[in-house]
Amino acid sequence: LSGFLRYMPAAAFTPLLIIYLGIDEAPKIALIAIGTVFFNMLMVMDAVKFVPQELIETTLTLGGSRRQVVTQVITRYSLPSIIDTLRINMATSWNLLVVAELLAAEVGLGKRIQLAQRFFRTEQIFADLLVLGLIGFAIDLAFRLLLRLTCRWAV
């Protein structure tokens, strides 16, 4: 199911989300969820799938419990990939948030861009785009820092 749903463009759901959820925060959250949850699920599953079987077998052979296999082997081995997955998909989330604000919002940078377009204020559009890029870059740096601080063995 998630393989099928990930090929449906999330932005195409925007009109339905606005009809069913209004123009508050709910459609924005739903749009981001639709656009990223399935990708995150698949990429996290991939990260877990590539845990070497030898690590799991060695842990069990040395008397480790299933809980220890999950918490101390699978989670630790997968965590760098999971954080990187979230970092990569954060860009998609950020883009979808702006798309939702462009279509239906009362506040936000997307709404500011829409209003600037209406009054042909291109300098305002460029300024807002610059702010969007800087915020996105700051989020990316924050995830890189999180990876460096929490997964020192993988950096």
Coordinates of C-alpha atoms in Angstrom, one line a residue:
L1 CA 0.0 0.0 0.0
S2 CA 2.7 2.5 0.9
G3 CA 4.5 1.7 -2.3
F4 CA 1.4 2.7 -4.2
L5 CA 0.6 5.8 -2.2
R6 CA 4.1 7.2 -2.4
Y7 CA 3.6 7.7 -6.2
M8 CA 0.6 9.9 -5.7
P9 CA 1.7 13.6 -5.6
A10 CA 0.9 14.9 -2.1
A11 CA 0.2 18.4 -3.4
A12 CA -2.7 17.0 -5.4
F13 CA -4.4 16.2 -2.2
T14 CA -4.5 19.9 -1.2
P15 CA -8.0 20.8 -2.6
L16 CA -9.5 17.7 -0.8
L17 CA -7.7 18.6 2.4
I18 CA -9.0 22.1 2.3
I19 CA -12.5 21.0 1.6
Y20 CA -12.6 18.4 4.4
L21 CA -10.3 20.1 7.0
G22 CA -10.7 23.9 6.3
I23 CA -7.9 26.4 6.1
D24 CA -6.4 26.2 9.5
E25 CA -3.4 24.1 10.5
A26 CA -5.0 20.7 10.1
P27 CA -4.8 20.5 6.2
K28 CA -1.1 21.6 6.4
I29 CA -0.3 18.8 8.9
A30 CA -2.3 16.3 6.9
L31 CA -0.5 17.3 3.6
I32 CA 2.9 17.0 5.2
A33 CA 1.9 13.6 6.7
I34 CA 0.7 12.3 3.3
G35 CA 3.8 13.6 1.6
T36 CA 6.4 12.2 4.0
V37 CA 5.1 9.4 6.1
F38 CA 5.2 6.7 3.4
F39 CA 8.7 7.7 2.3
N40 CA 9.9 7.7 5.9
M41 CA 8.3 4.3 6.5
L42 CA 10.0 2.8 3.5
M43 CA 13.4 4.3 4.2
V44 CA 13.3 3.3 7.9
M45 CA 12.4 -0.2 6.9
D46 CA 15.4 -0.2 4.5
A47 CA 17.7 1.0 7.3
V48 CA 16.5 -1.8 9.6
K49 CA 16.7 -4.3 6.8
F50 CA 20.4 -3.7 6.3
V51 CA 21.4 -4.5 9.8
P52 CA 23.9 -7.3 9.4
Q53 CA 22.5 -10.6 10.5
E54 CA 25.8 -11.5 12.1
L55 CA 25.3 -8.7 14.7
I56 CA 21.9 -10.0 15.6
E57 CA 23.1 -13.6 15.8
T58 CA 26.2 -12.7 17.8
T59 CA 24.1 -10.8 20.3
L60 CA 21.7 -13.7 20.8
T61 CA 24.6 -16.2 21.0
L62 CA 26.2 -14.1 23.8
G63 CA 22.9 -14.3 25.8
G64 CA 21.3 -11.1 24.6
S65 CA 17.5 -10.9 24.8
R66 CA 15.3 -9.9 21.9
R67 CA 14.8 -6.5 23.6
Q68 CA 18.6 -6.0 23.7
V69 CA 18.7 -6.9 20.0
V70 CA 16.2 -4.3 19.2
T71 CA 17.5 -1.5 21.5
Q72 CA 21.2 -2.1 21.4
V73 CA 21.8 -3.6 17.9
I74 CA 19.1 -2.7 15.5
T75 CA 18.3 0.7 16.8
R76 CA 21.9 1.8 17.2
Y77 CA 22.9 0.4 13.8
S78 CA 19.9 2.0 12.1
L79 CA 19.8 5.4 13.9
P80 CA 22.2 7.3 11.7
S81 CA 20.3 6.2 8.6
I82 CA 17.0 7.1 10.3
I83 CA 18.2 10.6 11.2
D84 CA 19.5 11.1 7.7
T85 CA 16.1 9.9 6.3
L86 CA 14.3 12.5 8.5
R87 CA 16.8 15.2 7.4
I88 CA 16.2 14.4 3.7
N89 CA 12.4 14.2 4.0
M90 CA 12.4 17.4 6.0
A91 CA 13.0 19.3 2.8
T92 CA 9.9 17.7 1.3
S93 CA 7.9 18.6 4.4
W94 CA 9.1 22.2 4.2
N95 CA 8.1 22.4 0.5
L96 CA 4.7 20.9 1.2
L97 CA 4.1 23.4 3.9
V98 CA 4.8 26.3 1.6
V99 CA 2.5 24.7 -1.1
A100 CA -0.3 24.5 1.4
E101 CA 0.2 28.1 2.5
L102 CA 0.2 29.2 -1.1
L103 CA -3.1 27.6 -1.7
A104 CA -5.0 28.3 1.5
A105 CA -3.7 30.0 4.5
E106 CA -4.3 33.1 6.5
V107 CA -0.6 33.5 7.6
G108 CA 2.8 32.2 6.7
L109 CA 5.5 32.8 4.2
G110 CA 3.5 31.1 1.4
K111 CA 0.6 33.5 2.1
R112 CA 3.1 36.4 2.0
I113 CA 4.4 35.2 -1.4
Q114 CA 0.8 34.9 -2.7
L115 CA -0.1 38.4 -1.6
A116 CA 3.2 39.8 -3.1
Q117 CA 2.3 38.1 -6.4
R118 CA -1.1 39.7 -6.4
F119 CA 0.4 43.2 -6.1
F120 CA 3.5 42.5 -8.4
R121 CA 5.9 42.9 -5.5
T122 CA 8.7 40.8 -6.9
E123 CA 11.3 42.1 -4.3
Q124 CA 9.0 40.8 -1.5
I125 CA 8.8 37.4 -3.2
F126 CA 12.6 37.2 -3.5
A127 CA 13.0 38.2 0.1
D128 CA 10.5 35.6 1.2
L129 CA 12.2 32.9 -0.9
L130 CA 15.5 33.9 0.7
V131 CA 14.0 33.5 4.2
L132 CA 12.5 30.1 3.2
G133 CA 15.9 28.9 1.9
L134 CA 17.7 30.1 5.1
I135 CA 15.1 28.4 7.4
G136 CA 15.4 25.2 5.3
F137 CA 19.2 25.3 5.5
A138 CA 19.1 25.9 9.2
I139 CA 16.8 22.9 9.7
D140 CA 19.2 20.8 7.6
L141 CA 22.2 21.9 9.7
A142 CA 20.2 21.1 12.9
F143 CA 19.7 17.5 11.7
R144 CA 23.4 17.2 10.8
L145 CA 24.3 18.4 14.3
L146 CA 21.8 16.0 15.8
L147 CA 23.4 13.2 13.8
R148 CA 26.9 14.3 14.9
L149 CA 25.9 14.5 18.6
T150 CA 23.8 11.3 18.9
C151 CA 25.7 9.0 16.5
R152 CA 29.4 9.7 17.0
W153 CA 30.3 6.2 16.0
A154 CA 28.8 6.8 12.5
V155 CA 30.2 10.2 11.7

